Amino acid sequence: MKSRAWWRQRVNFVIFLGPAILLTVFFFVVPVLIDIAVSFTDLGRSLRVTRFTTEHYERVFGGDRRLTDVMALTFIYVLGTLALFNVTFGLVLALITTSIDKVSGGFFRGVWLLPRMSPSVLYILLWVWVVNPSQYGLLNQILMTVFGLEQPLDLLTTAPIALIIISNGFIGASMGMIIFTSAIRGIPEHLFHAARVDGAGSLAIVWYITLPALRWPISFITIYQALSLLVSFEYILLLTKGGPFYDTTVYALYIYRRAFQSGQYGYGAALSLFLIVIGIAVALLGWRFFDMKRLLQNPRIEVQ
Amino acid sequence: MASIEFRNVIKRFGDVEVIPGLNLTIEHGEFVALLGPSGCGKSTSLFMLAGIYLPSGGELLFDGHLVNEVEARDRNVGIVFQSYALYPHMNVHDNILFPLRFKKTPREEALVRVKAAAELVHVGELLDRRPSELSGGQQQRVALARALVKEPQILLLDEPLSNLDATLRLTMRTEIKSLQKKLGVTTILVTHDQIEATTMADRVICMRGGGIEQVGTPDDLYLRPASLFIAGFIGSPPVNLIRGTAENGAVHVGATVFPSEGIRGDVTIGLRPEHLKFAGDGLRGRIAEIEPMGREILYVVDTDVGHVRVLEHGSAAAHSAGEAVHIDFSPTEALLFRTSNEKLIAGANVCPPRRAS
């Protein structure tokens, strides 16, 4: 006969942890297992498994010539978006909106948050209008009427990579902006006062006071955004469909195109597994590079 | 070294006028304390000297030159903040070096000066440490070194001792004072601690509500407080205040009569606890509480005019609670204020009540 307390403990366990465990198992563990299983089959559009094979992995590691280009593009896309927008532009926005008066600062931060708040389809629809290759595209209207351009530009064909970096960067910058803003707000005001009395100008204050205090937020944003850029493709799919040809097909989109457009589910599964491996490698590299162990283990707020 | 002059300086934050018009002159090499309760405008005045705040009106002069619009970094002042404000990611050496970076001091000379400044405040051994690895007192010294390394013409101290424990405060008080004498730099100390102000400064400026209540030596403020506010602010334990009406050669407080010549109207008698003593005659009362304070004992005496604090030297209580006593004082040490404007009535004498004979 078990005691009441024993039963109560078991029941509590089921009530409180049960739902989370179920969700994790069904939506994380099971899909991973299925993905691993599928990656060793010839599952295709017919949804019928006829044999088990390792040929997908042979394609991932050498058989697929296009994959090299896709990975090079992914590298440029992730690094470009991070370096130009998610970190640098986010930092610039945070620095500027915290140094002007509170109301205008809040207003501009609000403006830069709009892309993140709007539905992705709507946001990309606006981009499609802006870069429309005809003379009626917003950008072309401006270029042709204000700057006297003769022929309308077709950026979707001539500069598709720049376009996906910019359209993703405009959204990505707001995350860094928010995190950096709150970090800048957290710097004791006396430090700025002391630096000014000590003779530092505005740029010197940013360099010697603000940036060192943002070291951890910057590390965090870099790793976190690198991982999310690596796996997200919906904006690219909506804007360029990965084209022209495969010119803007980043790795995550390549999986989607292989698995769901060409019906090669087995190959898609193998590619996804490999993306997980890449993601883990990037995370570990970042962990090492930014010394994240210290960030995650100790409180990094230094109060004087 | 520089002299400082505030000429009708005004400071507003939005619609709030924090300092309605400050007039003050500070001499070359003087050590001055700005003393007052929080919100009296003393820190605002200091930040205006530093250039962190700009005056909204009036003129601020260093050595006769207008500096209203001169930026903080061009003023050559050193400042020590209450929080020390050391740069957390730099070690002590880099913290002290920081002001020299912007003065284009040659590298060799800068290193020598950092070393000298660190030695001056006894942190020469700590140059490699981060601020987070220092004790409060050490951080304080580093902050001082950083303020002094550029040889400022004015040294500003914003509540520099309030985050230190009592013993350390005593040491730093003496050290800062002797350092100031040695360097001869014009120094302004902002504090709400009257002991800090009176022990360190040559001259104390007592502020209230954005204006100056009284300027004087520590003795002036203690012996001749210009107003009830200063009498209450300076001295610990605080002065006893007894309100009454003066007529017919005496101050009447209920049935109690304090003989006093030549005064009429509503007045307040100020009696410092340390000027009171128990005697055979005087204000009658009964001891309500005894508070031993180490070297002294504070008695709270229940009298006809309310509770009166009496401070006696010695470590053993000579009296016990409930004992009937008489409180006596010297007429020259009693203070008399006009109740209506709270100002001191100079030259007035009040005598202790005497038994009817």
XYZ file of C-alpha atoms in Angstrom:
661
model
C 0.000 0.000 0.000
C 1.602 3.259 -1.094
C 1.093 6.343 1.054
C -1.062 9.306 0.052
C 1.988 11.503 -0.285
C 3.588 9.046 -2.687
C 0.533 9.136 -4.925
C 0.248 12.895 -4.655
C 3.847 13.198 -5.822
C 3.209 10.960 -8.822
C 0.041 12.823 -9.755
C 1.790 16.189 -9.470
C 4.545 14.907 -11.691
C 2.057 13.921 -14.388
C 0.061 17.141 -14.098
C 2.972 19.549 -14.151
C 5.582 17.834 -16.268
C 3.355 15.622 -18.398
C 2.234 18.191 -20.975
C 5.756 19.511 -21.520
C 7.167 16.018 -21.875
C 4.430 15.023 -24.321
C 5.053 18.102 -26.435
C 8.801 17.546 -26.446
C 8.442 13.899 -27.358
C 5.845 14.375 -30.102
C 7.206 17.497 -31.673
C 10.913 17.083 -31.121
C 12.089 13.573 -30.324
C 9.701 11.734 -32.624
C 10.313 14.002 -35.655
C 14.074 13.636 -35.219
C 13.743 9.866 -35.092
C 11.442 9.851 -38.114
C 13.869 12.159 -39.912
C 16.780 9.831 -39.199
C 14.731 6.835 -40.330
C 13.498 8.541 -43.500
C 17.013 9.662 -44.399
C 17.965 6.012 -44.832
C 15.040 5.194 -47.144
C 14.115 5.997 -50.707
C 10.887 7.688 -49.589
C 9.568 9.816 -52.454
C 6.401 11.323 -53.763
C 4.710 7.947 -53.809
C 5.172 7.843 -50.005
C 6.241 4.211 -50.348
C 9.463 2.800 -48.962
C 10.895 0.171 -51.288
C 14.427 -0.150 -49.939
C 16.899 1.135 -47.359
C 19.913 3.046 -48.607
C 22.793 5.295 -47.645
C 22.937 6.983 -51.025
C 21.476 10.246 -49.637
C 24.474 10.644 -47.410
C 26.771 9.923 -50.320
C 25.073 12.784 -52.133
C 25.427 15.112 -49.147
C 29.128 14.347 -48.877
C 30.190 14.821 -52.459
C 27.565 13.572 -54.846
C 25.556 16.786 -55.001
C 27.544 19.446 -56.909
C 24.929 22.094 -56.263
C 25.198 21.671 -52.507
C 28.628 23.352 -52.508
C 27.194 26.474 -54.113
C 24.252 26.407 -51.724
C 26.568 26.243 -48.732
C 28.757 29.060 -50.041
C 25.662 31.191 -50.551
C 24.379 30.311 -47.080
C 27.700 31.407 -45.627
C 27.540 34.758 -47.443
C 23.890 35.240 -46.506
C 24.287 34.452 -42.799
C 27.543 36.353 -42.395
C 26.366 39.312 -44.479
C 23.048 39.687 -42.682
C 24.713 39.323 -39.280
C 27.612 41.656 -39.939
C 25.685 44.358 -41.764
C 22.330 44.323 -40.063
C 21.613 42.082 -37.102
C 24.656 43.183 -35.112
C 26.082 46.346 -36.669
C 22.914 48.083 -37.724
C 21.141 46.923 -34.559
C 23.991 48.463 -32.569
C 23.879 51.708 -34.539
C 20.107 51.935 -33.999
C 20.499 51.289 -30.271
C 23.287 53.859 -29.918
C 21.427 56.532 -31.843
C 18.002 55.992 -30.302
C 19.442 56.065 -26.786
C 21.406 59.263 -27.342
C 18.547 61.361 -28.725
C 15.612 62.377 -26.543
C 13.381 59.668 -25.117
C 10.279 60.317 -27.228
C 11.988 60.379 -30.618
C 14.190 57.451 -29.584
C 11.144 55.381 -28.732
C 9.440 56.451 -31.945
C 12.310 55.331 -34.172
C 12.675 52.061 -32.309
C 8.954 51.537 -32.851
C 9.377 52.173 -36.576
C 12.187 49.643 -36.812
C 10.080 47.104 -34.932
C 7.262 47.306 -37.493
C 8.752 44.761 -39.951
C 9.038 42.230 -37.145
C 5.478 42.807 -36.031
C 3.897 42.583 -39.457
C 3.010 39.165 -40.901
C 5.825 37.830 -43.068
C 3.648 37.557 -46.172
C 2.557 41.178 -45.856
C 6.104 42.340 -45.226
C 7.428 40.549 -48.293
C 4.484 41.766 -50.371
C 5.693 45.307 -49.648
C 9.175 44.357 -50.777
C 7.765 42.826 -53.947
C 6.070 46.132 -54.696
C 9.190 48.119 -53.880
C 11.469 46.139 -56.195
C 8.916 45.443 -58.910
C 10.993 45.384 -62.127
C 8.518 47.503 -64.100
C 8.534 51.301 -64.045
C 5.709 51.122 -61.480
C 7.841 49.577 -58.736
C 8.297 52.055 -55.902
C 12.083 52.029 -56.151
C 11.977 52.440 -59.903
C 9.469 55.267 -59.657
C 11.816 57.128 -57.331
C 14.935 56.358 -59.367
C 13.297 57.321 -62.653
C 11.442 60.444 -61.603
C 13.826 61.870 -59.016
C 17.182 60.644 -60.294
C 16.292 60.505 -63.995
C 17.088 56.833 -64.532
C 16.285 55.749 -68.094
C 15.471 52.064 -67.722
C 13.738 50.428 -64.697
C 15.993 48.210 -62.557
C 15.252 44.529 -62.035
C 16.889 43.903 -58.690
C 15.278 40.483 -58.338
C 17.471 39.324 -61.231
C 20.501 41.593 -60.964
C 21.062 41.733 -57.202
C 19.012 38.946 -55.611
C 21.543 38.160 -52.851
C 21.750 41.772 -51.733
C 17.970 41.842 -51.725
C 17.521 38.830 -49.451
C 20.208 40.160 -47.101
C 18.555 43.580 -46.888
C 15.009 42.289 -46.499
C 16.045 39.871 -43.761
C 18.351 42.441 -42.158
C 15.583 45.017 -41.781
C 13.723 42.517 -39.629
C 16.749 41.091 -37.871
C 18.166 44.451 -36.794
C 15.273 45.108 -34.413
C 16.154 42.174 -32.163
C 19.689 43.440 -31.629
C 18.359 46.975 -31.269
C 16.067 45.981 -28.399
C 18.679 43.914 -26.576
C 21.424 46.524 -27.016
C 19.123 49.346 -26.007
C 18.269 47.738 -22.710
C 21.945 46.914 -22.153
C 22.939 50.534 -22.794
C 20.203 51.685 -20.426
C 21.695 49.369 -17.825
C 25.072 51.104 -17.840
C 25.299 53.298 -14.713
C 24.975 56.937 -15.733
C 27.891 57.918 -13.529
C 30.227 56.062 -15.872
C 29.248 58.368 -18.718
C 29.592 61.402 -16.472
C 32.994 60.252 -15.260
C 34.175 59.636 -18.820
C 33.074 63.084 -19.934
C 34.856 64.751 -17.038
C 37.899 62.601 -17.790
C 37.987 64.164 -21.242
C 36.361 61.550 -23.475
C 34.367 62.730 -26.494
C 31.222 61.011 -27.780
C 33.054 58.468 -29.935
C 35.557 57.720 -27.195
C 32.670 57.152 -24.783
C 31.086 54.662 -27.187
C 34.416 52.901 -27.647
C 35.606 52.846 -24.032
C 32.371 52.730 -22.032
C 29.428 51.495 -24.105
C 30.959 48.795 -26.283
C 32.803 46.968 -23.478
C 29.532 46.885 -21.548
C 27.796 45.375 -24.600
C 30.251 42.536 -25.016
C 27.884 39.857 -23.737
C 24.757 41.078 -25.533
C 26.753 41.251 -28.773
C 28.016 37.683 -28.304
C 24.529 36.477 -27.562
C 22.944 38.204 -30.542
C 25.662 36.929 -32.878
C 25.248 33.272 -31.947
C 21.494 33.354 -31.584
C 20.902 35.178 -34.853
C 23.432 33.033 -36.721
C 21.440 29.965 -35.730
C 18.083 31.448 -36.609
C 19.349 32.761 -39.958
C 20.731 29.323 -40.734
C 17.361 27.613 -40.452
C 14.924 30.314 -41.634
C 13.948 30.614 -45.275
C 10.360 31.833 -45.408
C 11.192 35.418 -46.430
C 13.474 34.215 -49.201
C 10.895 31.719 -50.428
C 8.253 34.431 -50.535
C 10.465 37.070 -52.155
C 12.565 35.205 -54.726
C 11.434 31.578 -54.441
C 15.128 30.813 -54.222
C 15.738 32.119 -57.705
C 16.681 33.158 -60.215
C 17.540 29.506 -60.748
C 19.293 28.542 -57.487
C 20.925 31.953 -56.916
C 19.210 32.699 -53.581
C 18.554 29.158 -52.439
C 20.121 29.009 -49.004
C 20.600 25.680 -47.271
C 17.285 25.626 -45.411
C 15.437 26.563 -48.580
C 17.375 23.938 -50.501
C 16.037 21.284 -48.125
C 12.528 22.568 -48.714
C 12.952 22.587 -52.470
C 14.482 19.113 -52.568
C 11.999 17.537 -50.188
C 8.740 19.235 -51.037
C 9.181 20.552 -54.554
C 11.113 17.622 -56.025
C 9.517 15.066 -53.732
C 12.862 13.642 -52.550
C 11.832 13.156 -48.930
C 14.674 10.829 -48.127
C 17.288 13.233 -49.429
C 15.586 16.164 -47.667
C 15.743 14.249 -44.395
C 19.461 13.599 -44.822
C 20.067 17.283 -45.649
C 18.134 18.362 -42.533
C 20.211 16.132 -40.312
C 23.332 17.626 -41.781
C 21.966 21.149 -41.110
C 21.490 20.208 -37.470
C 25.136 19.130 -37.382
C 26.206 22.432 -38.962
C 24.056 24.334 -36.465
C 25.653 22.526 -33.542
C 29.104 23.214 -34.982
C 28.345 26.929 -35.383
C 26.942 27.112 -31.859
C 30.007 25.368 -30.405
C 32.384 27.587 -32.365
C 30.569 30.687 -31.165
C 30.520 29.308 -27.651
C 34.243 28.897 -27.776
C 34.980 32.128 -29.578
C 32.880 34.344 -27.317
C 33.646 32.468 -24.132
C 29.920 31.941 -23.620
C 30.544 29.610 -20.703
C 31.233 32.632 -18.559
C 28.153 34.384 -19.889
C 25.850 31.524 -19.002
C 27.337 30.590 -15.668
C 27.840 33.849 -13.798
C 25.681 36.904 -13.604
C 27.423 39.375 -15.889
C 25.969 42.492 -14.371
C 28.721 44.395 -12.660
C 27.299 46.820 -10.185
C 29.575 49.393 -8.705
C 44.259 75.730 -8.818
C 41.440 78.043 -9.554
C 38.973 80.303 -7.869
C 35.295 79.758 -8.548
C 32.446 82.194 -8.679
C 28.741 81.510 -9.024
C 26.959 84.671 -10.161
C 23.230 84.279 -9.796
C 23.431 80.783 -11.317
C 20.077 79.188 -12.109
C 19.381 75.532 -12.900
C 16.089 74.213 -14.188
C 15.125 70.663 -15.166
C 12.126 71.125 -17.427
C 9.724 73.234 -15.409
C 11.339 72.489 -12.083
C 13.692 75.159 -10.819
C 16.204 73.292 -8.687
C 18.502 76.245 -8.083
C 16.782 79.618 -8.221
C 19.893 81.808 -8.169
C 23.123 80.852 -6.484
C 25.780 83.372 -5.496
C 28.998 82.013 -4.088
C 32.733 82.618 -4.278
C 35.337 79.977 -3.559
C 38.964 80.990 -3.210
C 42.108 79.440 -4.667
C 43.067 76.235 -2.920
C 40.170 76.388 -0.530
C 38.451 73.255 0.783
C 34.738 73.937 0.846
C 31.883 71.632 1.782
C 28.397 71.915 0.361
C 26.200 70.549 3.100
C 22.496 69.916 3.047
C 19.753 67.322 2.992
C 19.023 65.416 -0.216
C 17.316 67.521 -2.839
C 18.853 70.801 -1.625
C 20.732 71.347 -4.901
C 24.236 70.583 -3.665
C 24.917 67.770 -6.148
C 23.360 69.807 -8.949
C 25.763 72.646 -8.134
C 28.688 70.217 -8.173
C 27.620 68.745 -11.528
C 27.437 72.259 -12.934
C 31.024 72.819 -11.810
C 31.995 69.553 -13.512
C 30.232 70.530 -16.707
C 27.907 67.528 -16.560
C 24.978 69.921 -16.213
C 24.998 73.307 -17.893
C 23.541 76.279 -15.990
C 20.142 77.500 -17.222
C 21.044 81.076 -16.336
C 23.568 83.270 -14.566
C 27.323 83.087 -14.814
C 29.783 80.488 -13.636
C 33.388 81.675 -13.581
C 36.699 79.867 -13.075
C 39.511 82.318 -12.357
C 37.300 85.084 -13.699
C 36.639 83.306 -17.017
C 33.093 82.416 -17.989
C 32.744 78.621 -18.263
C 28.953 78.248 -18.654
C 29.266 76.627 -22.068
C 32.668 74.990 -21.648
C 32.373 71.234 -22.026
C 33.219 68.928 -19.146
C 36.292 67.585 -20.881
C 37.771 71.050 -21.395
C 37.354 72.211 -17.804
C 40.235 70.329 -16.226
C 38.325 69.240 -13.170
C 38.628 65.919 -11.372
C 35.617 64.299 -9.789
C 35.019 61.415 -7.403
C 31.503 60.030 -7.479
C 29.570 58.481 -4.650
C 29.514 55.203 -6.595
C 33.202 55.759 -7.559
C 32.186 55.143 -11.208
C 35.319 53.151 -11.990
C 35.282 51.624 -15.469
C 34.433 47.990 -14.719
C 36.237 46.395 -17.676
C 39.537 48.229 -17.115
C 42.082 47.381 -14.473
C 43.203 49.938 -11.933
C 46.132 51.067 -14.069
C 43.929 51.746 -17.104
C 41.326 53.456 -14.955
C 43.877 55.908 -13.617
C 45.439 56.312 -17.067
C 42.082 57.042 -18.700
C 42.036 60.857 -18.248
C 45.565 61.104 -19.663
C 44.554 59.352 -22.890
C 42.674 62.465 -23.901
C 45.302 64.950 -22.830
C 47.824 63.720 -25.378
C 50.282 63.079 -22.585
C 53.391 61.299 -23.921
C 53.259 57.585 -23.086
C 56.367 57.622 -20.882
C 55.225 60.569 -18.840
C 51.686 59.175 -18.544
C 52.963 55.912 -17.073
C 55.077 57.795 -14.539
C 52.136 59.936 -13.529
C 49.795 56.948 -13.168
C 52.341 55.324 -10.887
C 52.777 58.504 -8.856
C 49.014 59.016 -8.482
C 48.560 55.400 -7.423
C 51.357 55.720 -4.842
C 49.861 58.957 -3.563
C 46.671 57.154 -2.496
C 48.419 53.874 -1.612
C 47.070 51.650 -4.375
C 50.428 51.085 -6.068
C 50.151 47.351 -5.410
C 46.737 46.998 -7.023
C 47.408 48.251 -10.552
C 46.552 44.912 -12.201
C 43.266 44.378 -10.413
C 39.787 44.931 -11.781
C 37.455 47.246 -9.825
C 35.269 44.248 -8.948
C 38.260 42.734 -7.157
C 38.718 45.747 -4.892
C 37.175 46.627 -1.551
C 35.083 49.784 -1.199
C 37.964 51.703 0.337
C 40.365 50.655 -2.414
C 37.883 51.640 -5.122
C 37.549 54.988 -3.418
C 41.326 55.490 -3.512
C 41.504 54.505 -7.160
C 38.724 56.972 -7.949
C 40.739 59.659 -6.153
C 43.870 58.760 -8.107
C 41.936 58.943 -11.371
C 40.596 62.365 -10.417
C 44.045 63.653 -9.412
C 46.227 62.167 -12.153
C 45.538 64.944 -14.632
C 46.449 67.561 -12.017
C 43.040 69.228 -12.111
C 42.543 72.841 -11.173
C 39.436 71.849 -9.224
C 38.698 68.618 -7.345
C 35.041 67.709 -6.868
C 33.961 65.100 -4.335
C 30.371 63.876 -4.482
C 29.507 62.133 -1.224
C 32.829 60.291 -1.457
C 32.637 58.602 1.921
C 29.027 57.564 2.191
C 29.593 54.031 0.878
C 32.427 53.266 3.299
C 32.135 51.658 6.697
C 32.557 53.840 9.775
C 36.229 53.090 10.500
C 37.331 53.521 6.925
C 35.369 56.732 6.672
C 37.419 58.133 9.529
C 40.701 57.197 7.830
C 39.703 58.514 4.419
C 38.452 61.733 5.975
C 41.883 62.440 7.380
C 43.665 61.287 4.230
C 41.623 63.363 1.825
C 42.044 66.395 4.040
C 45.826 66.071 4.236
C 46.033 65.264 0.530
C 44.139 68.439 -0.248
C 46.465 70.497 1.951
C 49.495 68.895 0.311
C 48.333 69.465 -3.275
C 46.610 72.760 -2.565
C 43.913 72.025 -5.138
C 40.623 73.904 -4.835
C 38.267 71.246 -3.506
C 34.507 71.107 -3.218
C 32.964 68.363 -1.143
C 29.279 67.580 -1.364
C 27.839 65.784 1.615
C 24.744 65.367 3.719
C 26.870 64.323 6.656
C 27.525 67.300 8.922
C 30.496 65.637 10.617
C 32.142 65.003 7.244
C 31.615 68.634 6.303
C 32.788 70.168 9.558
C 35.819 67.916 9.998
C 37.191 68.209 6.469
C 36.337 71.621 5.099
C 37.773 75.054 5.827
C 34.394 76.523 5.094
C 30.951 74.963 5.113
C 28.169 76.116 2.853
C 24.851 74.968 4.178
C 22.218 74.639 1.455
C 18.472 74.267 1.583
C 15.900 74.260 -1.204
C 18.424 75.299 -3.870
C 19.688 78.308 -1.927
C 22.421 79.027 0.577
C 21.242 79.065 4.167
C 24.550 79.957 5.798
C 28.219 80.131 4.932
C 30.803 79.877 7.646
C 33.521 77.980 9.392
C 32.448 74.792 11.132
C 32.488 76.737 14.433
C 30.206 79.436 13.066
C 27.608 76.885 12.047
C 27.739 75.114 15.360
C 27.911 78.038 17.753
C 26.009 80.650 15.761
C 23.559 78.848 13.451
C 21.754 81.466 11.388
C 18.469 79.620 11.438
C 16.454 76.884 13.089
C 17.180 74.674 10.062
C 20.933 74.825 10.546
C 20.673 74.447 14.311
C 18.698 71.266 13.660
C 20.997 70.038 10.894
C 24.358 70.636 12.580
C 25.115 68.752 15.760
C 24.395 65.253 16.859
C 22.286 64.302 18.741
C 20.073 67.104 17.405
C 19.383 70.317 19.249
C 16.383 70.542 21.590
C 13.848 73.045 20.335
C 11.324 74.558 22.739
C 8.674 76.924 21.444
C 7.318 79.670 23.650
C 6.307 83.300 23.889
C 8.581 86.063 25.127
C 7.082 88.827 27.205
C 7.830 90.708 30.398
C 11.478 89.694 30.483
C 10.960 85.973 30.124
C 10.084 83.229 27.670
C 6.922 81.488 28.773
C 6.421 77.878 27.787
C 3.176 76.827 29.400
C 3.743 77.409 33.111
C 7.513 77.222 32.768
C 9.394 80.508 32.716
C 12.846 81.027 31.126
C 14.125 84.474 32.180
C 15.231 86.466 29.137
C 15.686 90.221 28.770
C 14.608 92.482 25.955
C 12.756 90.071 23.685
C 9.091 90.022 22.689
C 6.975 87.721 20.537
C 6.953 84.058 19.618
C 10.400 82.505 19.945
C 12.026 79.097 19.881
C 14.733 78.183 22.372
C 17.503 75.951 21.023
C 19.440 73.921 23.597
C 22.206 71.569 22.445
C 22.170 68.293 24.397
C 25.916 68.585 25.078
C 25.453 72.032 26.653
C 22.949 70.743 29.203
C 23.884 69.320 32.588
C 22.122 67.987 35.625
C 22.298 70.314 38.625
C 20.542 71.223 41.853
C 18.364 73.759 40.129
C 16.970 74.418 36.639
C 14.362 72.868 34.391
C 12.537 70.180 36.321
C 12.005 66.767 34.821
C 12.141 63.005 35.193
C 14.505 60.736 33.274
C 12.484 58.714 30.776
C 15.194 56.871 28.853
C 18.939 56.277 28.994
C 20.940 55.588 25.815
C 24.614 54.706 26.378
C 26.677 55.842 23.358
C 30.138 54.747 24.434
C 31.982 57.845 25.557
C 28.740 59.625 26.317
C 25.335 58.875 27.667
C 22.193 60.362 26.199
C 19.371 60.936 28.634
C 15.880 61.637 27.428
C 14.198 63.695 30.134
C 10.466 64.161 30.426
C 9.838 67.804 31.414
C 6.940 70.239 31.476
C 8.129 71.600 28.102
C 8.363 68.188 26.431
C 11.163 65.679 25.967
C 14.638 67.152 26.370
C 17.824 65.321 25.338
C 20.802 65.723 27.662
C 24.257 64.443 26.763
C 26.689 63.669 29.583
C 30.288 62.562 29.375
C 31.325 59.281 30.918
C 30.564 55.679 30.169
C 28.629 54.761 33.316
C 25.199 56.257 33.857
C 25.209 58.454 36.957
C 21.442 58.606 36.973
C 18.707 56.030 36.605
C 15.429 55.998 34.746
C 12.572 57.565 36.676
C 14.870 59.777 38.715
C 13.748 63.387 39.247
C 16.360 65.852 37.951
C 16.984 69.507 37.221
C 18.533 70.567 33.935
C 20.877 73.544 33.952
C 22.654 75.406 31.159
C 24.746 78.505 30.611
C 22.799 81.470 29.172
C 25.585 82.120 26.630
C 25.190 78.676 25.093
C 21.426 78.806 24.658
C 20.148 79.848 21.227
C 17.074 81.935 20.634
C 15.205 82.040 17.324
C 12.282 84.113 16.110
C 9.594 81.471 15.463
C 7.980 83.381 12.596
C 11.048 83.627 10.319
C 13.139 80.895 11.989
C 16.153 83.262 12.196
C 18.600 83.523 15.075
C 18.115 86.488 17.398
C 21.712 87.596 17.825
C 22.894 88.530 21.292
C 19.783 87.292 23.083
C 20.248 85.438 26.335
C 18.023 82.808 27.891
C 18.451 81.557 31.424
C 17.261 78.281 32.879
C 14.108 78.404 34.970
C 14.776 78.911 38.696
C 12.885 77.577 41.657
C 10.574 80.251 42.982
C 12.322 81.685 46.008
